[in-house]
Coordinates of C-alpha atoms in Angstrom, one line a residue:
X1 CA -122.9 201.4 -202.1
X2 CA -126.4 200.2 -201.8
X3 CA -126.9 201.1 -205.5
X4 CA -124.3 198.6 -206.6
X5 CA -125.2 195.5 -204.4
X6 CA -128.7 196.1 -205.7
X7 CA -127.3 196.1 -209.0
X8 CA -125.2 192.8 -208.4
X9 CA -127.5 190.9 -207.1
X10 CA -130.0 191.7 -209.8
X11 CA -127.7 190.4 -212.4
X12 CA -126.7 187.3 -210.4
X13 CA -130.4 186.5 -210.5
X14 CA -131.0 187.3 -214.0
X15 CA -128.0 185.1 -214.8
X16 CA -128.9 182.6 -212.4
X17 CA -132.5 182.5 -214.1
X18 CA -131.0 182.1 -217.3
X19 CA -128.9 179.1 -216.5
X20 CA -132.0 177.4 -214.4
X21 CA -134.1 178.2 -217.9
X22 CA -131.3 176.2 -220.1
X23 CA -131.3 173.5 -217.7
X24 CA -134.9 172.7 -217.6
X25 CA -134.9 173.1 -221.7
X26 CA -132.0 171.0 -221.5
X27 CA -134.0 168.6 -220.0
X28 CA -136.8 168.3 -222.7
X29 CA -134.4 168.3 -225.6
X30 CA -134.4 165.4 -227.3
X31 CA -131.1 164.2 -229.6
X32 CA -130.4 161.9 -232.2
X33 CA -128.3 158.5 -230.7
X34 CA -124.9 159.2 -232.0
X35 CA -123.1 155.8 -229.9
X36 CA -122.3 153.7 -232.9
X37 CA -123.4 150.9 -230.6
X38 CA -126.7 152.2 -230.2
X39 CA -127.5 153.7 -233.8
X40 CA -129.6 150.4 -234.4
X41 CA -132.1 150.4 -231.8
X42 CA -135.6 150.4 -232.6
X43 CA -135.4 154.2 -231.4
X44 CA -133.5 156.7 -232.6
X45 CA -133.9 159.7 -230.1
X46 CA -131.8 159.7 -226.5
X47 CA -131.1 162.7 -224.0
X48 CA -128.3 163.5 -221.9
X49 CA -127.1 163.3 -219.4
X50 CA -127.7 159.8 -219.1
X51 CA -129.1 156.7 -216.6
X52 CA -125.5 156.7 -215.0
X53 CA -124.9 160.5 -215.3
X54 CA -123.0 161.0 -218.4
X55 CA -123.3 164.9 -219.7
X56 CA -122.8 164.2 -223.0
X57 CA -122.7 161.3 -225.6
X58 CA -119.2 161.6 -226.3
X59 CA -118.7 160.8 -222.3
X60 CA -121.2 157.7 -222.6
X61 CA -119.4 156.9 -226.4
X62 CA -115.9 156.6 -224.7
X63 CA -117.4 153.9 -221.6
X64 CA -119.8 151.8 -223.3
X65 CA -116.8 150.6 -225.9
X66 CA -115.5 148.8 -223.4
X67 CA -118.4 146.0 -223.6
X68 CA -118.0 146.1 -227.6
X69 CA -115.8 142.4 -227.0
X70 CA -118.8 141.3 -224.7
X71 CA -121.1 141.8 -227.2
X72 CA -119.7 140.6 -229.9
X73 CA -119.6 137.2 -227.8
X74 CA -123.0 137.4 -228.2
X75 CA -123.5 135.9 -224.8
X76 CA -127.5 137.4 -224.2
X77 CA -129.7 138.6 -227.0
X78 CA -130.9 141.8 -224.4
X79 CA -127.3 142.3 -223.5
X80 CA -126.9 145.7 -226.4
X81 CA -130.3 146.8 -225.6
X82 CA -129.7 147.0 -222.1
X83 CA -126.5 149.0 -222.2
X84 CA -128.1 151.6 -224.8
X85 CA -130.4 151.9 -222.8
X86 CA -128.5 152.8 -219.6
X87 CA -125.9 154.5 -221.6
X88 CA -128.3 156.4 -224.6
X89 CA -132.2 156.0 -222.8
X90 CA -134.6 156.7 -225.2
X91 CA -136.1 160.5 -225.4
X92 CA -139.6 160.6 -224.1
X93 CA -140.5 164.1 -224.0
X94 CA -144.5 164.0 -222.8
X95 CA -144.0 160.8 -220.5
X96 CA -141.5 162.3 -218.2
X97 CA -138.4 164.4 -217.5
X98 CA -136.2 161.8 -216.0
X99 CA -134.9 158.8 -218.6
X100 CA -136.6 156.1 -218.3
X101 CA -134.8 152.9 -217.1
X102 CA -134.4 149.5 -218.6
X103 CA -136.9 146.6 -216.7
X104 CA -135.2 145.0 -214.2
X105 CA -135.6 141.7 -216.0
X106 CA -133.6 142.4 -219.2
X107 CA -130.7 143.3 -216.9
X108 CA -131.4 139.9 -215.2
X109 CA -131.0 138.4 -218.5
X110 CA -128.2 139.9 -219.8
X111 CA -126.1 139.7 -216.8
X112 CA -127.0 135.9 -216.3
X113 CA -126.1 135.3 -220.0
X114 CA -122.7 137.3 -219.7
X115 CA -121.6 137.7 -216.0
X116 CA -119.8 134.0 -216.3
X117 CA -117.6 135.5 -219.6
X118 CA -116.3 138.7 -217.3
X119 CA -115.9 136.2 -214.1
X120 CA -113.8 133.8 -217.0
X121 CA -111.3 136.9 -217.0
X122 CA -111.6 137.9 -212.9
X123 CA -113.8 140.6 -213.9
X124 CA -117.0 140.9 -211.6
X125 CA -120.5 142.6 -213.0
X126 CA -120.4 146.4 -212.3
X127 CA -121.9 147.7 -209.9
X128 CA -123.5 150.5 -211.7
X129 CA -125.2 148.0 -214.1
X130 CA -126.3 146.5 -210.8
X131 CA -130.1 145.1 -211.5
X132 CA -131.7 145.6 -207.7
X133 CA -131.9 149.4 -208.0
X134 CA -133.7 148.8 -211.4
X135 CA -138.1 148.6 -211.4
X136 CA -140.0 145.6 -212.3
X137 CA -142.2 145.6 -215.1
X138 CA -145.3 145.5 -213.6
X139 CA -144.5 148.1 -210.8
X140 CA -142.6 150.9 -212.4
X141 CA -142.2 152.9 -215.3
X142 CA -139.7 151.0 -217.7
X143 CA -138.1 150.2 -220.5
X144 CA -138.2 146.5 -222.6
X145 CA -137.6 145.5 -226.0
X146 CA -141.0 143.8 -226.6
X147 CA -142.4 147.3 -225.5
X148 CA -141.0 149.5 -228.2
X149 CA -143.0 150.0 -231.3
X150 CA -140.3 148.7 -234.3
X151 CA -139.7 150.6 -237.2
X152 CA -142.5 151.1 -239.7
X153 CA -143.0 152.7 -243.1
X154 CA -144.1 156.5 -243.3
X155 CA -147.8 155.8 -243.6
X156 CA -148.1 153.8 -240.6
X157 CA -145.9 155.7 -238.4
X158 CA -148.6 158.4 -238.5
X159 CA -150.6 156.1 -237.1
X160 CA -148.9 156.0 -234.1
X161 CA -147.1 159.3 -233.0
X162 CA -146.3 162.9 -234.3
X163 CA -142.8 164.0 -234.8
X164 CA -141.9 167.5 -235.8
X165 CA -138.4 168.5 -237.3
X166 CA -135.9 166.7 -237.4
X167 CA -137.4 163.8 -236.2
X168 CA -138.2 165.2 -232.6
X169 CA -141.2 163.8 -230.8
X170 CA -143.9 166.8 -230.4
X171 CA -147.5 165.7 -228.9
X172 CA -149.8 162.8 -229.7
X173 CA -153.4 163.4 -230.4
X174 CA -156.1 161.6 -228.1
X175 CA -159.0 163.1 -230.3
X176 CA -157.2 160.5 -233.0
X177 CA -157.7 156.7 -232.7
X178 CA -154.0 155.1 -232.7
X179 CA -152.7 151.9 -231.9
X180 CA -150.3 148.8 -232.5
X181 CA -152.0 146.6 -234.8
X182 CA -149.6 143.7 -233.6
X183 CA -151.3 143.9 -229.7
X184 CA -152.6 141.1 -228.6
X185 CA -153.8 140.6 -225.0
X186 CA -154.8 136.9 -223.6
X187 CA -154.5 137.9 -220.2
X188 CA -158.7 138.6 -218.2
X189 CA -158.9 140.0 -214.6
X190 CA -159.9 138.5 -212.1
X191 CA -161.6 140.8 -209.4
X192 CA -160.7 138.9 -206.1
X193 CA -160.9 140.6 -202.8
X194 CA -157.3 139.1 -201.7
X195 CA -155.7 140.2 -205.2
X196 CA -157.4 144.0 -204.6
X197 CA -155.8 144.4 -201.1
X198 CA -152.7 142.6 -201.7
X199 CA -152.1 144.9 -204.7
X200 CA -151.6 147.9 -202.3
X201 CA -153.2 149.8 -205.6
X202 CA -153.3 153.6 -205.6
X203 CA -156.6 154.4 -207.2
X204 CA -160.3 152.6 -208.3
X205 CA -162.3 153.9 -210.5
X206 CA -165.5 153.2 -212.4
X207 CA -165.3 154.7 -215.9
X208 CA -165.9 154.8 -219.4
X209 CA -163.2 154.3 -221.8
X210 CA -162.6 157.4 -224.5
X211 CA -160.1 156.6 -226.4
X212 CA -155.9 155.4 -226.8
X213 CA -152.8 156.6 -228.4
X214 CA -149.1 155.9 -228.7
X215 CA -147.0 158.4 -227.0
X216 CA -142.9 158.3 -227.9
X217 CA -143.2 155.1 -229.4
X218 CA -143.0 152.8 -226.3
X219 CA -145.9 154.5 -224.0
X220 CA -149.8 154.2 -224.6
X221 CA -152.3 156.3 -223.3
X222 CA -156.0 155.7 -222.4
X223 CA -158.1 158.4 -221.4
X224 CA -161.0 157.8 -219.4
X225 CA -164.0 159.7 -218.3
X226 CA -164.8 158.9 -214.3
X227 CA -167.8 157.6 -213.3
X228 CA -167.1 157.3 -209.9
X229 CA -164.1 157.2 -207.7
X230 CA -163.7 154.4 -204.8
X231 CA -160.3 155.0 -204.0
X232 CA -157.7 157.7 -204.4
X233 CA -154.5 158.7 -203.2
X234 CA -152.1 161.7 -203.7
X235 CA -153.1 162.2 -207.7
X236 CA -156.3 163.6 -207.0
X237 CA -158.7 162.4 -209.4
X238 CA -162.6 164.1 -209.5
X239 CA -165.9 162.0 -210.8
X240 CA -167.0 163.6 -213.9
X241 CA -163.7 164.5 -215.1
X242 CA -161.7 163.3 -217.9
X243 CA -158.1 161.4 -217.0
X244 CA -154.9 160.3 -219.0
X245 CA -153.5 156.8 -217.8
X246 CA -150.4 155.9 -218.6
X247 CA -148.9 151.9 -219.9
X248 CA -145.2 151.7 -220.3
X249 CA -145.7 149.8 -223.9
X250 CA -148.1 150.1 -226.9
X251 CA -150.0 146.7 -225.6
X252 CA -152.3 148.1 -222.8
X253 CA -152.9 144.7 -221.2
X254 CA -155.1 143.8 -219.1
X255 CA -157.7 145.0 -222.2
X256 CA -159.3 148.7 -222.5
X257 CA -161.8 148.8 -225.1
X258 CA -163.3 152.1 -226.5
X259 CA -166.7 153.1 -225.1
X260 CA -167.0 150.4 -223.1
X261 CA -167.6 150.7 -219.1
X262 CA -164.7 149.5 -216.5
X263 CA -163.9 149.2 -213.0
X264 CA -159.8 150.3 -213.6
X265 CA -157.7 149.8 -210.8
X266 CA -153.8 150.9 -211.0
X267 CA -150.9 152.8 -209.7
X268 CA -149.6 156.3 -209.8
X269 CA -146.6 158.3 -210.1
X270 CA -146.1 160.9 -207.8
X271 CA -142.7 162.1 -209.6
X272 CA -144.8 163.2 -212.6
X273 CA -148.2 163.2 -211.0
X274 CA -149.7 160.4 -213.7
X275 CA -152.1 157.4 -213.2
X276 CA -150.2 154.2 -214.3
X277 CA -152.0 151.1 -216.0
X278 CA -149.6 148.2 -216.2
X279 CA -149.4 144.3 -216.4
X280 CA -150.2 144.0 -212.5
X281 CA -153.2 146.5 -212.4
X282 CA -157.1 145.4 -212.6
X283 CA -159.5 145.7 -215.8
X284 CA -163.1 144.5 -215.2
X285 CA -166.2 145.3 -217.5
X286 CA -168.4 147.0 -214.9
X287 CA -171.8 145.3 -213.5
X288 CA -174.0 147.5 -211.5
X289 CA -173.1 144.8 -208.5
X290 CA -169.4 145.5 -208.1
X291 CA -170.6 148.8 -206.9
X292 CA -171.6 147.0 -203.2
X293 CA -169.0 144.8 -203.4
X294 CA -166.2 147.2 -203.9
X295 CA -167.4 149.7 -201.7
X296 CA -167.5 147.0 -198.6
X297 CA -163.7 145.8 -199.6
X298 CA -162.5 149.5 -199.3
X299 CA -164.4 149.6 -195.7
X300 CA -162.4 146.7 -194.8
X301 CA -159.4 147.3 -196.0
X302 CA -159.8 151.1 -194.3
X303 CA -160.4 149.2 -190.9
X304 CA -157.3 147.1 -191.0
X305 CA -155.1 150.1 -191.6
X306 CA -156.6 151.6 -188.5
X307 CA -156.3 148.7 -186.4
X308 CA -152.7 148.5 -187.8
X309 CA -151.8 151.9 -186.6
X310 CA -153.3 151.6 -183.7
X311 CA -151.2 148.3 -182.9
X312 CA -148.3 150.0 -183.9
X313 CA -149.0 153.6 -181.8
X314 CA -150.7 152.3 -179.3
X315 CA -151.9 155.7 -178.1
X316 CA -154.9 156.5 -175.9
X317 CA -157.1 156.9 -178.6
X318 CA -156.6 153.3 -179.8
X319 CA -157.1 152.4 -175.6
X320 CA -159.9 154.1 -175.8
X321 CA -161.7 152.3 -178.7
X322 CA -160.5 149.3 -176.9
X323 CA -162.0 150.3 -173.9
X324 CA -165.5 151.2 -175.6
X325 CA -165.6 147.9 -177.7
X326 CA -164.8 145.7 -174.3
X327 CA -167.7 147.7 -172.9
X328 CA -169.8 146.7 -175.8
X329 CA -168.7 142.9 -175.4
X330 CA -169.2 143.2 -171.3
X331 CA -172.9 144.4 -171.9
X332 CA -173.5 141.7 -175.0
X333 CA -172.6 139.1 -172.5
X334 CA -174.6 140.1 -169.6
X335 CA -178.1 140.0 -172.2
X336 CA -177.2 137.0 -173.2
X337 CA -176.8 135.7 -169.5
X338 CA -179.5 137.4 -168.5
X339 CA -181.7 136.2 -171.3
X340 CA -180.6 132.3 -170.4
X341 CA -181.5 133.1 -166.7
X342 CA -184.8 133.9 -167.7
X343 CA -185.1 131.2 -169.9
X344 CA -184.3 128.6 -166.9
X345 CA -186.6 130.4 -164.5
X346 CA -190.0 129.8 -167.1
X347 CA -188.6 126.4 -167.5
X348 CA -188.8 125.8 -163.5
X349 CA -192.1 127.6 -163.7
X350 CA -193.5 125.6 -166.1
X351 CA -192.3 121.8 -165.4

């Protein structure tokens, strides 16, 4: 009997192996759009299952016709994008597993151009093209049509990715300078103490800029060798070492120039353990005197997190510092009275 449940249950977990193994490959496969709608995007490669959990495309085929009449009223210009991208998100194989979502702003747009059409026929927005749950720009990994490289002829798309058969994205290559020729970046950083701690950034680094390169069309990324490391959070990053971070459009803005030097300040993904560089993040060419002055703003801003958990604990430790600093401001004050005493006795002394 024992010889047969061992049996079983061997074969459960080779099968159950097998079907965790064609999950995760399912995962990383990426498919050419066949949604009529969406054949006309500036990409061409989706994955399944989809933004609102649609296995196949046939499934997200069947329920994005029914906005076909909306967009045809051509009521927002973002309106098609933002549906093919909820309903057939583009395939970005290296960047991460999940699909990536549209910016919350071009569902803003859409549904503020269009939502008065549906409300015309007692129809109200759906709620699972509802905007709130979707990231901002500047704080998330997301999707926008200004952010997606368009099409380009063969000997400039080898500029800016590599696609194996079939048209499948494979890997980009660092060692290989590659960029969008159409970037341009107006926007300069300005290192402020209040912009640095209102940020609530997840890592500071001083480093020296290697090199960039488009990754599935819409993504750039810099690598960077670390100088030094002021802050850091739960994507370790070691001084000396060589990093990838990530921008969620081929424009890296605020500016990263080859070889030059940098204090880089940004955000991280702990879903796919990458350091993020968007819009809202910090770019400043270095100068041997931001060493002090950064190093002073991180003390501070240590300090109020203390005192902020202390206010919010209020546990004997925090009493205790309390205690000892009250001390400290007790034995200040009796120098200072006793210092002004002694001052007004050699003033009686000496008329």
């Amino acid at each position: 009997m024992e010889r047969y449940t061992l049996i079983m249950i061997t074969v459960f977990d080779l099968s159950f192996g097998i079907m965790n193994h064609y999950n995760n490959r399912r995962k990383d496969i990426c498919e050419p759009i066949q949604i009529p709608m969406c054949q006309h995007m500036k990409y061409n490669m989706t994955r399944m299952p989809n933004l609102l959990h649609h296995s196949s495309q046939e499934n997200a085929k069947l329920q994005i016709e029914q906005f076909t009449e909306l967009v045809d009223q051509k009521c927002s210009d973002v309106l098609l994008f933002y549906l093919c991208a909820m309903y057939a998100p583009i395939c970005t194989v290296n960047f991460q597993s999940e699909p990536i979502p549209p910016c919350r702003s071009v569902c803003e747009e859409a549904r503020a151009g269009c939502e008065h059409i549906l409300n015309e026929h007692n129809i109200s927005w759906p709620e699972y093209l509802d905007c709130s749950s979707l990231p901002r720009y500047d704080r998330g990994v997301c999707v926008r049509p200004a952010a997606i490289v368009p099409s380009l002829g063969n000997k400039d798309k080898s500029k800016l990715d590599s696609r194996g058969p079939n048209n499948k994205i494979t890997d980009f290559d660092l060692s290989k300078e590659s960029y969008y020729e159409d970037c341009r970046c107006n926007r300069k950083s300005k290192l402020k103490r209040k912009a640095y701690r209102k940020g609530k950034y997840h890592f500071s680094i001083r480093g020296v800029v290697k090199g960039q390169a488009i990754a599935n069309t819409i993504n750039t990324v810099t690598r960077v060798t670390v100088v030094k490391v002021y802050r850091s959070t739960r994507v370790h990053i070691q001084e000396g070492s060589s990093i990838e971070l990530w921008t969620n459009s081929t424009c890296v803005c605020p500016e990263l120039t080859k070889r030059k030097e940098y204090l880089i300040v940004g955000y991280e993904d702990l879903s796919t353990q990458r350091l993020l560089f968007l819009d809202s993040c910090l770019s400043v060419k270095w100068k041997n005197k931001l060493d002090r002055r950064i190093k002073n703003w991180e003390k501070k801003i240590a300090r109020s997190k203390r005192n902020q958990k202390c206010r919010r604990k209020k546990g004997k430790r925090c009493r205790k510092n309390r205690k000892n600093n009250s001390k400290r401001n007790k034995t200040k004050e009796n120098r200072r009275n006793k210092m002004i005493r002694d001052n007004s006795l050699l003033a009686n002394k000496n008329p």
